[in-house]
């Protein structure tokens, strides 16, 4: 089974970045898998229009965005699908500067998934984006955070295969296999 990281498709699509003026946006980067549903206050994101002509000409018909590490934003239909296939996802409304309806997907599943001997091995995996996983711990997972690298969302082949929506705006980059 292959394991992937979610990354933006910046070649084809525009994407959302955190609004630097929104104090709630700063806090989102410190989330590490705790449930947010009961205390949620929407934060703002802005579409990155780009500086070059090719950046400005990227498509805006995306239904998923994830430029910032561990911050997955999706349209309500895709959000419903994700919440339906895993009980470890919370769908939380955000505010977009271009008035599109998007939700932040908070993954609450944090497991010891990485196989390593010391912190240097974790750093090497992070830098190379080639991870070693504990097979028994990830075999039945769809989407999860690692207990050490808790800002990353890892997804399995099962997650990708179960999504029925056509996903536009993100890519699944293979980073390991069990």
CSV table of N, CA and C in Angstrom, one decimal:
chain,number,residue,atom,x,y,z
A,1,UNK,N,0.8,-1.2,0.0
A,1,UNK,CA,0.0,0.0,0.0
A,1,UNK,C,0.9,1.2,0.0
A,2,UNK,N,0.6,2.2,-0.9
A,2,UNK,CA,1.3,3.4,-1.0
A,2,UNK,C,0.8,4.4,0.0
A,3,UNK,N,1.7,5.3,0.4
A,3,UNK,CA,1.3,6.4,1.3
A,3,UNK,C,1.8,7.7,0.7
A,4,UNK,N,1.0,8.7,0.8
A,4,UNK,CA,1.2,10.0,0.1
A,4,UNK,C,1.1,11.2,1.1
A,5,UNK,N,1.7,12.2,0.7
A,5,UNK,CA,1.5,13.6,1.3
A,5,UNK,C,0.7,14.4,0.3
A,6,UNK,N,-0.1,15.3,0.9
A,6,UNK,CA,-0.9,16.2,0.1
A,6,UNK,C,-0.1,17.4,-0.2
A,7,UNK,N,0.0,17.8,-1.5
A,7,UNK,CA,0.7,19.0,-1.9
A,7,UNK,C,-0.1,19.8,-2.9
A,8,UNK,N,0.2,21.1,-3.0
A,8,UNK,CA,-0.6,21.9,-4.0
A,8,UNK,C,-0.2,21.6,-5.4
A,9,UNK,N,-1.1,21.7,-6.3
A,9,UNK,CA,-0.9,21.6,-7.7
A,9,UNK,C,-0.6,23.0,-8.2
A,10,UNK,N,0.5,23.6,-7.9
A,10,UNK,CA,0.8,25.0,-8.3
A,10,UNK,C,1.1,25.2,-9.7
A,11,UNK,N,1.3,24.2,-10.5
A,11,UNK,CA,1.5,24.3,-11.9
A,11,UNK,C,0.2,24.7,-12.6
A,12,UNK,N,-0.9,24.2,-12.1
A,12,UNK,CA,-2.2,24.4,-12.9
A,12,UNK,C,-3.1,25.4,-12.2
A,13,UNK,N,-3.1,25.4,-10.8
A,13,UNK,CA,-4.2,26.1,-10.1
A,13,UNK,C,-3.6,27.1,-9.1
A,14,UNK,N,-4.5,28.1,-8.9
A,14,UNK,CA,-4.2,29.1,-7.8
A,14,UNK,C,-4.5,28.4,-6.5
A,15,UNK,N,-4.2,29.0,-5.4
A,15,UNK,CA,-4.4,28.3,-4.1
A,15,UNK,C,-4.6,29.4,-3.0
A,16,UNK,N,-5.0,28.9,-1.9
A,16,UNK,CA,-5.2,29.8,-0.7
A,16,UNK,C,-4.0,29.8,0.2
A,17,UNK,N,-3.7,31.0,0.7
A,17,UNK,CA,-2.7,31.2,1.7
A,17,UNK,C,-3.4,31.9,2.9
A,18,UNK,N,-2.8,31.7,4.1
A,18,UNK,CA,-3.4,32.3,5.3
A,18,UNK,C,-3.3,33.8,5.2
A,19,UNK,N,-4.3,34.5,5.7
A,19,UNK,CA,-4.4,35.9,5.7
A,19,UNK,C,-3.5,36.4,6.9
A,20,UNK,N,-2.4,37.0,6.6
A,20,UNK,CA,-1.5,37.5,7.6
A,20,UNK,C,-2.0,38.5,8.6
A,21,UNK,N,-3.1,39.1,8.2
A,21,UNK,CA,-3.8,40.1,9.1
A,21,UNK,C,-4.8,39.5,10.1
A,22,UNK,N,-5.1,38.2,9.9
A,22,UNK,CA,-6.1,37.6,10.7
A,22,UNK,C,-5.4,36.9,11.9
A,23,UNK,N,-5.6,37.4,13.1
A,23,UNK,CA,-5.0,36.7,14.3
A,23,UNK,C,-5.4,35.3,14.5
A,24,UNK,N,-6.5,34.9,14.0
A,24,UNK,CA,-6.9,33.5,14.1
A,24,UNK,C,-6.1,32.6,13.2
A,25,UNK,N,-5.7,33.1,12.1
A,25,UNK,CA,-4.9,32.4,11.1
A,25,UNK,C,-3.6,31.9,11.7
A,26,UNK,N,-3.0,32.8,12.5
A,26,UNK,CA,-1.7,32.4,13.1
A,26,UNK,C,-1.8,31.2,14.0
A,27,UNK,N,-3.0,31.0,14.7
A,27,UNK,CA,-3.2,29.9,15.6
A,27,UNK,C,-3.3,28.6,14.9
A,28,UNK,N,-3.8,28.6,13.7
A,28,UNK,CA,-4.1,27.4,12.9
A,28,UNK,C,-2.8,26.6,12.7
A,29,UNK,N,-1.7,27.2,12.6
A,29,UNK,CA,-0.4,26.5,12.4
A,29,UNK,C,0.0,25.7,13.6
A,30,UNK,N,-0.6,26.0,14.8
A,30,UNK,CA,-0.2,25.3,16.0
A,30,UNK,C,-1.1,24.1,16.3
A,31,UNK,N,-2.1,23.8,15.4
A,31,UNK,CA,-3.0,22.7,15.6
A,31,UNK,C,-2.2,21.4,15.3
A,32,UNK,N,-2.4,20.4,16.2
A,32,UNK,CA,-1.7,19.2,16.0
A,32,UNK,C,-2.5,17.9,16.1
A,33,UNK,N,-3.8,18.1,15.7
A,33,UNK,CA,-4.7,16.9,15.7
A,33,UNK,C,-5.8,17.0,16.8
A,34,UNK,N,-5.8,18.0,17.6
A,34,UNK,CA,-6.8,18.1,18.6
A,34,UNK,C,-8.2,18.5,17.9
A,35,UNK,N,-9.2,18.0,18.5
A,35,UNK,CA,-10.6,18.4,18.0
A,35,UNK,C,-10.8,19.9,18.2
A,36,UNK,N,-11.3,20.5,17.1
A,36,UNK,CA,-11.6,21.9,17.1
A,36,UNK,C,-13.0,22.3,17.0
A,37,UNK,N,-13.9,21.3,16.8
A,37,UNK,CA,-15.2,21.5,16.4
A,37,UNK,C,-16.1,22.3,17.4
A,38,UNK,N,-15.8,22.1,18.7
A,38,UNK,CA,-16.6,22.8,19.7
A,38,UNK,C,-16.2,24.3,20.0
A,39,UNK,N,-15.0,24.6,19.6
A,39,UNK,CA,-14.5,26.0,19.8
A,39,UNK,C,-14.1,26.7,18.6
A,40,UNK,N,-14.6,26.2,17.4
A,40,UNK,CA,-14.2,26.7,16.1
A,40,UNK,C,-14.6,28.2,15.9
A,41,UNK,N,-13.7,29.0,15.4
A,41,UNK,CA,-14.0,30.3,14.9
A,41,UNK,C,-13.3,30.4,13.5
A,42,UNK,N,-14.0,30.7,12.5
A,42,UNK,CA,-13.4,30.7,11.1
A,42,UNK,C,-12.3,31.7,11.0
A,43,UNK,N,-11.3,31.3,10.3
A,43,UNK,CA,-10.2,32.2,10.0
A,43,UNK,C,-10.3,32.5,8.5
A,44,UNK,N,-9.5,33.5,8.1
A,44,UNK,CA,-9.5,34.0,6.7
A,44,UNK,C,-8.3,33.5,5.9
A,45,UNK,N,-8.6,33.2,4.6
A,45,UNK,CA,-7.5,32.8,3.7
A,45,UNK,C,-7.7,33.7,2.4
A,46,UNK,N,-6.6,33.9,1.8
A,46,UNK,CA,-6.6,34.8,0.6
A,46,UNK,C,-6.1,33.9,-0.6
A,47,UNK,N,-6.7,34.2,-1.8
A,47,UNK,CA,-6.2,33.5,-2.9
A,47,UNK,C,-4.9,34.2,-3.4
A,48,UNK,N,-3.9,33.3,-3.7
A,48,UNK,CA,-2.6,33.8,-4.2
A,48,UNK,C,-2.7,34.0,-5.7
A,49,UNK,N,-2.7,35.2,-6.1
A,49,UNK,CA,-2.9,35.5,-7.5
A,49,UNK,C,-1.6,35.4,-8.3
A,50,UNK,N,-0.5,35.6,-7.6
A,50,UNK,CA,0.8,35.4,-8.3
A,50,UNK,C,1.4,36.8,-8.7
A,51,UNK,N,2.6,36.7,-9.1
A,51,UNK,CA,3.3,37.9,-9.5
A,51,UNK,C,3.6,37.8,-11.0
A,52,UNK,N,3.9,36.7,-11.5
A,52,UNK,CA,4.2,36.5,-12.9
A,52,UNK,C,2.9,36.3,-13.7
A,53,UNK,N,3.0,36.5,-15.0
A,53,UNK,CA,1.9,36.3,-15.9
A,53,UNK,C,1.3,34.8,-15.8
A,54,UNK,N,2.3,33.9,-15.8
A,54,UNK,CA,1.9,32.5,-15.7
A,54,UNK,C,1.2,32.2,-14.4
A,55,UNK,N,1.6,32.8,-13.3
A,55,UNK,CA,1.0,32.6,-12.0
A,55,UNK,C,-0.4,33.2,-12.0
A,56,UNK,N,-0.6,34.3,-12.6
A,56,UNK,CA,-1.9,35.0,-12.6
A,56,UNK,C,-2.8,34.3,-13.5
A,57,UNK,N,-2.3,33.5,-14.5
A,57,UNK,CA,-3.2,32.8,-15.4
A,57,UNK,C,-3.6,31.4,-15.0
A,58,UNK,N,-3.1,31.0,-13.8
A,58,UNK,CA,-3.5,29.7,-13.3
A,58,UNK,C,-5.0,29.6,-13.1
A,59,UNK,N,-5.6,28.4,-13.1
A,59,UNK,CA,-7.0,28.2,-13.0
A,59,UNK,C,-7.5,28.5,-11.6
A,60,UNK,N,-8.7,28.9,-11.5
A,60,UNK,CA,-9.4,29.2,-10.2
A,60,UNK,C,-10.5,28.2,-9.9
A,61,UNK,N,-10.7,27.2,-10.7
A,61,UNK,CA,-11.8,26.3,-10.5
A,61,UNK,C,-11.4,25.1,-9.7
A,62,UNK,N,-10.5,25.3,-8.7
A,62,UNK,CA,-10.0,24.2,-7.9
A,62,UNK,C,-11.1,24.0,-6.8
A,63,UNK,N,-11.1,22.7,-6.3
A,63,UNK,CA,-12.0,22.4,-5.2
A,63,UNK,C,-11.2,21.9,-4.0
A,64,UNK,N,-9.9,22.0,-4.0
A,64,UNK,CA,-9.1,21.7,-2.9
A,64,UNK,C,-7.8,22.6,-3.0
A,65,UNK,N,-7.3,23.0,-1.8
A,65,UNK,CA,-6.1,23.8,-1.7
A,65,UNK,C,-5.4,23.4,-0.5
A,66,UNK,N,-4.0,23.5,-0.5
A,66,UNK,CA,-3.3,23.1,0.6
A,66,UNK,C,-1.9,23.7,0.6
A,67,UNK,N,-1.7,24.9,0.3
A,67,UNK,CA,-0.4,25.5,0.1
A,67,UNK,C,0.4,25.4,1.4
A,68,UNK,N,-0.2,25.7,2.5
A,68,UNK,CA,0.5,25.6,3.8
A,68,UNK,C,0.5,24.2,4.3
A,69,UNK,N,1.6,23.8,5.0
A,69,UNK,CA,1.7,22.4,5.5
A,69,UNK,C,0.6,22.1,6.4
A,70,UNK,N,0.0,20.9,6.1
A,70,UNK,CA,-1.1,20.4,7.0
A,70,UNK,C,-2.4,21.2,7.0
A,71,UNK,N,-2.6,22.1,6.1
A,71,UNK,CA,-3.8,22.9,6.0
A,71,UNK,C,-4.5,22.5,4.7
A,72,UNK,N,-5.5,21.7,4.9
A,72,UNK,CA,-6.3,21.3,3.7
A,72,UNK,C,-7.6,22.0,3.7
A,73,UNK,N,-7.9,22.7,2.6
A,73,UNK,CA,-9.1,23.4,2.4
A,73,UNK,C,-9.9,22.8,1.2
A,74,UNK,N,-11.2,22.5,1.4
A,74,UNK,CA,-11.9,21.9,0.3
A,74,UNK,C,-13.3,22.5,0.3
A,75,UNK,N,-14.0,22.3,-0.9
A,75,UNK,CA,-15.3,22.7,-1.1
A,75,UNK,C,-16.3,21.8,-0.2
A,76,UNK,N,-17.5,22.2,0.0
A,76,UNK,CA,-18.4,21.4,0.9
A,76,UNK,C,-18.7,20.0,0.3
A,77,UNK,N,-18.8,19.8,-1.0
A,77,UNK,CA,-19.1,18.5,-1.5
A,77,UNK,C,-17.9,17.5,-1.2
A,78,UNK,N,-16.7,18.0,-1.4
A,78,UNK,CA,-15.5,17.2,-1.1
A,78,UNK,C,-15.3,17.0,0.4
A,79,UNK,N,-15.7,18.0,1.1
A,79,UNK,CA,-15.6,17.9,2.6
A,79,UNK,C,-16.6,16.8,3.1
A,80,UNK,N,-17.8,16.8,2.6
A,80,UNK,CA,-18.7,15.8,3.0
A,80,UNK,C,-18.2,14.4,2.6
A,81,UNK,N,-17.6,14.2,1.5
A,81,UNK,CA,-17.0,13.0,1.1
A,81,UNK,C,-15.9,12.5,2.0
A,82,UNK,N,-15.0,13.4,2.4
A,82,UNK,CA,-13.9,13.1,3.3
A,82,UNK,C,-14.4,12.7,4.7
A,83,UNK,N,-15.4,13.5,5.2
A,83,UNK,CA,-16.0,13.1,6.5
A,83,UNK,C,-16.7,11.8,6.5
A,84,UNK,N,-17.3,11.5,5.3
A,84,UNK,CA,-18.0,10.2,5.2
A,84,UNK,C,-17.1,9.0,5.2
A,85,UNK,N,-15.9,9.1,4.6
A,85,UNK,CA,-15.0,8.0,4.5
A,85,UNK,C,-14.1,7.8,5.7
A,86,UNK,N,-14.0,8.8,6.6
A,86,UNK,CA,-13.1,8.7,7.8
A,86,UNK,C,-13.8,9.4,8.9
A,87,UNK,N,-13.8,8.7,10.1
A,87,UNK,CA,-14.3,9.4,11.3
A,87,UNK,C,-13.4,10.3,12.0
A,88,UNK,N,-12.2,10.5,11.4
A,88,UNK,CA,-11.1,11.3,12.0
A,88,UNK,C,-11.0,12.7,11.3
A,89,UNK,N,-12.0,13.1,10.6
A,89,UNK,CA,-11.9,14.4,9.9
A,89,UNK,C,-13.0,15.3,10.4
A,90,UNK,N,-12.7,16.5,10.7
A,90,UNK,CA,-13.7,17.6,11.1
A,90,UNK,C,-13.7,18.6,9.9
A,91,UNK,N,-14.9,19.0,9.5
A,91,UNK,CA,-15.1,19.9,8.5
A,91,UNK,C,-15.5,21.3,9.1
A,92,UNK,N,-14.6,22.3,9.0
A,92,UNK,CA,-14.8,23.6,9.6
A,92,UNK,C,-14.8,24.7,8.6
A,93,UNK,N,-15.8,25.5,8.7
A,93,UNK,CA,-16.0,26.7,7.7
A,93,UNK,C,-14.8,27.6,7.9
A,94,UNK,N,-14.3,28.1,6.7
A,94,UNK,CA,-13.3,29.2,6.7
A,94,UNK,C,-13.9,30.4,5.9
A,95,UNK,N,-13.2,31.5,5.9
A,95,UNK,CA,-13.6,32.7,5.1
A,95,UNK,C,-12.6,32.9,4.0
A,96,UNK,N,-13.0,32.9,2.8
A,96,UNK,CA,-12.1,33.2,1.6
A,96,UNK,C,-12.3,34.6,1.1
A,97,UNK,N,-11.3,35.2,0.7
A,97,UNK,CA,-11.4,36.6,0.2
A,97,UNK,C,-12.1,36.7,-1.1
A,98,UNK,N,-12.2,35.6,-1.8
A,98,UNK,CA,-12.9,35.6,-3.1
A,98,UNK,C,-14.4,35.1,-3.0
A,99,UNK,N,-14.8,34.9,-1.7
A,99,UNK,CA,-16.2,34.6,-1.4
A,99,UNK,C,-16.6,33.2,-1.9
A,100,UNK,N,-15.7,32.3,-2.0
A,100,UNK,CA,-16.0,30.9,-2.3
A,100,UNK,C,-16.3,30.1,-1.0
A,101,UNK,N,-17.1,29.1,-1.1
A,101,UNK,CA,-17.5,28.3,0.0
A,101,UNK,C,-16.4,27.2,0.2
A,102,UNK,N,-15.6,27.3,1.3
A,102,UNK,CA,-14.6,26.3,1.6
A,102,UNK,C,-14.5,26.0,3.0
A,103,UNK,N,-14.1,24.8,3.3
A,103,UNK,CA,-13.9,24.3,4.7
A,103,UNK,C,-12.5,23.9,4.9
A,104,UNK,N,-12.1,24.0,6.2
A,104,UNK,CA,-10.8,23.5,6.6
A,104,UNK,C,-11.0,22.1,7.1
A,105,UNK,N,-10.2,21.1,6.7
A,105,UNK,CA,-10.3,19.8,7.1
A,105,UNK,C,-9.3,19.5,8.2
A,106,UNK,N,-9.8,19.3,9.4
A,106,UNK,CA,-8.9,19.1,10.6
A,106,UNK,C,-8.9,17.6,10.8
A,107,UNK,N,-7.7,17.0,10.7
A,107,UNK,CA,-7.5,15.5,10.9
A,107,UNK,C,-7.1,15.3,12.4
A,108,UNK,N,-7.9,14.5,13.0
A,108,UNK,CA,-7.8,14.3,14.5
A,108,UNK,C,-7.1,13.0,14.8
A,109,UNK,N,-6.7,12.2,13.8
A,109,UNK,CA,-6.1,10.9,14.0
A,109,UNK,C,-4.6,11.2,14.0
A,110,UNK,N,-3.9,11.0,15.2
A,110,UNK,CA,-2.5,11.1,15.3
A,110,UNK,C,-1.9,9.8,15.9
A,111,UNK,N,-1.1,9.1,15.1
A,111,UNK,CA,-0.6,7.8,15.4
A,111,UNK,C,0.9,7.7,15.3
A,112,UNK,N,1.5,6.8,16.0
A,112,UNK,CA,3.0,6.5,15.8
A,112,UNK,C,3.1,5.7,14.5
A,113,UNK,N,3.4,6.4,13.4
A,113,UNK,CA,3.4,5.8,12.1
A,113,UNK,C,4.8,5.6,11.6
A,114,UNK,N,5.7,6.4,12.0
A,114,UNK,CA,7.1,6.4,11.4
A,114,UNK,C,8.0,5.4,12.0
A,115,UNK,N,8.8,4.7,11.2
A,115,UNK,CA,9.7,3.8,11.7
A,115,UNK,C,11.1,4.5,11.7
A,116,UNK,N,11.7,4.7,12.9
A,116,UNK,CA,12.9,5.4,13.0
A,116,UNK,C,13.7,5.0,14.2
A,117,UNK,N,15.0,5.2,14.3
A,117,UNK,CA,15.8,4.9,15.4
A,117,UNK,C,16.1,6.2,16.3
A,118,UNK,N,16.2,7.3,15.6
A,118,UNK,CA,16.5,8.5,16.3
A,118,UNK,C,16.0,9.7,15.5
A,119,UNK,N,16.0,10.9,16.1
A,119,UNK,CA,15.5,12.1,15.5
A,119,UNK,C,16.2,12.5,14.2
A,120,UNK,N,17.4,12.1,14.1
A,120,UNK,CA,18.1,12.4,12.8
A,120,UNK,C,17.5,11.7,11.6
A,121,UNK,N,17.0,10.5,11.9
A,121,UNK,CA,16.3,9.7,10.8
A,121,UNK,C,15.0,10.4,10.4
A,122,UNK,N,14.3,11.0,11.4
A,122,UNK,CA,13.1,11.7,11.1
A,122,UNK,C,13.4,12.9,10.3
A,123,UNK,N,14.5,13.6,10.6
A,123,UNK,CA,14.9,14.8,9.8
A,123,UNK,C,15.2,14.4,8.4
A,124,UNK,N,15.9,13.3,8.3
A,124,UNK,CA,16.3,12.9,6.9
A,124,UNK,C,15.1,12.5,6.1
A,125,UNK,N,14.1,11.8,6.7
A,125,UNK,CA,12.9,11.5,6.0
A,125,UNK,C,12.1,12.7,5.6
A,126,UNK,N,12.1,13.7,6.5
A,126,UNK,CA,11.4,14.9,6.2
A,126,UNK,C,12.0,15.7,5.1
A,127,UNK,N,13.3,15.8,5.1
A,127,UNK,CA,14.0,16.5,4.0
A,127,UNK,C,13.9,15.8,2.7
A,128,UNK,N,14.0,14.5,2.7
A,128,UNK,CA,14.0,13.7,1.4
A,128,UNK,C,12.6,13.4,0.9
A,129,UNK,N,11.6,13.5,1.8
A,129,UNK,CA,10.2,13.1,1.6
A,129,UNK,C,10.1,11.6,1.2
A,130,UNK,N,11.0,10.8,1.8
A,130,UNK,CA,11.0,9.4,1.7
A,130,UNK,C,10.9,8.8,3.1
A,131,UNK,N,9.6,8.4,3.4
A,131,UNK,CA,9.3,8.0,4.8
A,131,UNK,C,9.3,6.5,4.9
A,132,UNK,N,9.7,6.0,6.1
A,132,UNK,CA,9.5,4.6,6.4
A,132,UNK,C,8.4,4.5,7.5
A,133,UNK,N,7.4,3.6,7.2
A,133,UNK,CA,6.2,3.5,8.1
A,133,UNK,C,6.2,2.2,8.8
A,134,UNK,N,5.5,2.2,9.9
A,134,UNK,CA,5.3,1.0,10.7
A,134,UNK,C,4.0,0.3,10.1
A,135,UNK,N,4.2,-0.8,9.4
A,135,UNK,CA,3.1,-1.4,8.6
A,135,UNK,C,1.9,-1.6,9.4
A,136,UNK,N,2.0,-2.3,10.6
A,136,UNK,CA,0.9,-2.6,11.4
A,136,UNK,C,0.1,-1.4,11.9
A,137,UNK,N,0.8,-0.2,12.0
A,137,UNK,CA,0.1,1.0,12.5
A,137,UNK,C,-0.6,1.8,11.4
A,138,UNK,N,-0.3,1.6,10.1
A,138,UNK,CA,-0.9,2.3,9.1
A,138,UNK,C,-1.7,1.5,8.1
A,139,UNK,N,-1.7,0.2,8.2
A,139,UNK,CA,-2.4,-0.7,7.3
A,139,UNK,C,-3.9,-0.4,7.2
A,140,UNK,N,-4.5,-0.1,8.3
A,140,UNK,CA,-6.0,0.1,8.2
A,140,UNK,C,-6.3,1.6,8.2
A,141,UNK,N,-5.4,2.5,8.0
A,141,UNK,CA,-5.6,3.9,8.0
A,141,UNK,C,-6.0,4.4,6.6
A,142,UNK,N,-6.7,5.6,6.6
A,142,UNK,CA,-7.0,6.3,5.3
A,142,UNK,C,-6.2,7.6,5.3
A,143,UNK,N,-6.4,8.4,6.4
A,143,UNK,CA,-5.7,9.7,6.5
A,143,UNK,C,-5.4,9.9,7.9
A,144,UNK,N,-4.2,10.4,8.2
A,144,UNK,CA,-3.7,10.5,9.6
A,144,UNK,C,-2.5,11.5,9.7
A,145,UNK,N,-2.3,11.8,10.9
A,145,UNK,CA,-1.1,12.6,11.3
A,145,UNK,C,-0.1,11.7,12.0
A,146,UNK,N,1.2,11.9,11.9
A,146,UNK,CA,2.1,11.1,12.7
A,146,UNK,C,2.2,11.8,14.0
A,147,UNK,N,2.5,11.1,15.1
A,147,UNK,CA,2.6,11.7,16.4
A,147,UNK,C,3.8,12.6,16.5
A,148,UNK,N,4.9,12.5,15.7
A,148,UNK,CA,6.0,13.3,15.8
A,148,UNK,C,5.9,14.5,14.7
A,149,UNK,N,5.6,14.1,13.5
A,149,UNK,CA,5.3,15.1,12.4
A,149,UNK,C,3.9,15.4,12.3
A,150,UNK,N,3.3,16.0,13.4
A,150,UNK,CA,1.8,16.1,13.4
A,150,UNK,C,1.3,17.2,12.5
A,151,UNK,N,2.1,18.0,11.9
A,151,UNK,CA,1.5,19.0,11.0
A,151,UNK,C,1.2,18.4,9.6
A,152,UNK,N,1.8,17.3,9.3
A,152,UNK,CA,1.6,16.7,8.0
A,152,UNK,C,0.4,15.8,8.0
A,153,UNK,N,-0.3,15.8,6.9
A,153,UNK,CA,-1.4,14.9,6.6
A,153,UNK,C,-0.9,13.8,5.7
A,154,UNK,N,-0.9,12.6,6.2
A,154,UNK,CA,-0.5,11.4,5.3
A,154,UNK,C,-1.8,10.8,4.9
A,155,UNK,N,-1.9,10.3,3.6
A,155,UNK,CA,-3.0,9.6,3.1
A,155,UNK,C,-2.6,8.3,2.5
A,156,UNK,N,-3.4,7.3,2.5
A,156,UNK,CA,-3.1,6.0,2.0
A,156,UNK,C,-3.8,5.9,0.6
A,157,UNK,N,-3.4,4.8,-0.1
A,157,UNK,CA,-4.1,4.5,-1.4
A,157,UNK,C,-5.6,4.3,-1.2
A,158,UNK,N,-6.0,3.7,0.0
A,158,UNK,CA,-7.4,3.5,0.3
A,158,UNK,C,-8.1,4.9,0.3
A,159,UNK,N,-7.5,5.9,0.9
A,159,UNK,CA,-8.2,7.2,0.9
A,159,UNK,C,-8.4,7.7,-0.5
A,160,UNK,N,-7.3,7.7,-1.3
A,160,UNK,CA,-7.4,8.2,-2.7
A,160,UNK,C,-8.4,7.4,-3.5
A,161,UNK,N,-8.4,6.1,-3.4
A,161,UNK,CA,-9.3,5.3,-4.1
A,161,UNK,C,-10.8,5.5,-3.7
A,162,UNK,N,-11.0,5.9,-2.4
A,162,UNK,CA,-12.4,6.0,-1.9
A,162,UNK,C,-13.0,7.4,-2.3
A,163,UNK,N,-12.2,8.3,-2.7
A,163,UNK,CA,-12.7,9.7,-3.1
A,163,UNK,C,-13.4,9.5,-4.4
A,164,UNK,N,-14.6,10.0,-4.5
A,164,UNK,CA,-15.3,9.9,-5.8
A,164,UNK,C,-15.3,11.2,-6.6
A,165,UNK,N,-15.1,12.3,-5.8
A,165,UNK,CA,-15.0,13.6,-6.5
A,165,UNK,C,-13.7,13.7,-7.3
A,166,UNK,N,-13.8,14.5,-8.4
A,166,UNK,CA,-12.7,14.8,-9.2
A,166,UNK,C,-12.0,15.9,-8.4
A,167,UNK,N,-10.8,15.7,-7.9
A,167,UNK,CA,-10.0,16.6,-7.1
A,167,UNK,C,-9.2,17.5,-8.0
A,168,UNK,N,-9.4,18.8,-7.8
A,168,UNK,CA,-8.6,19.8,-8.6
A,168,UNK,C,-8.0,20.8,-7.6
A,169,UNK,N,-6.6,20.9,-7.7
A,169,UNK,CA,-5.9,21.9,-6.9
A,169,UNK,C,-4.9,21.2,-6.0
A,170,UNK,N,-5.0,19.9,-5.7
A,170,UNK,CA,-3.9,19.3,-4.9
A,170,UNK,C,-3.5,18.0,-5.7
A,171,UNK,N,-2.3,17.6,-5.2
A,171,UNK,CA,-1.7,16.3,-5.8
A,171,UNK,C,-1.4,15.4,-4.6
A,172,UNK,N,-1.3,14.1,-4.9
A,172,UNK,CA,-0.9,13.2,-3.9
A,172,UNK,C,0.5,12.7,-4.3
A,173,UNK,N,1.5,13.1,-3.4
A,173,UNK,CA,2.9,12.8,-3.7
A,173,UNK,C,3.2,11.5,-2.9
A,174,UNK,N,3.6,10.5,-3.6
A,174,UNK,CA,4.0,9.2,-3.0
A,174,UNK,C,5.3,9.5,-2.1
A,175,UNK,N,5.2,9.1,-0.8
A,175,UNK,CA,6.4,9.3,0.1
A,175,UNK,C,6.8,8.0,0.8
A,176,UNK,N,6.0,6.9,0.6
A,176,UNK,CA,6.4,5.7,1.2
A,176,UNK,C,5.5,4.6,0.8
A,177,UNK,N,5.8,3.4,1.3
A,177,UNK,CA,5.0,2.2,1.0
A,177,UNK,C,5.1,1.2,2.2
A,178,UNK,N,4.0,0.5,2.4
A,178,UNK,CA,4.1,-0.6,3.4
A,178,UNK,C,3.6,-1.9,2.8
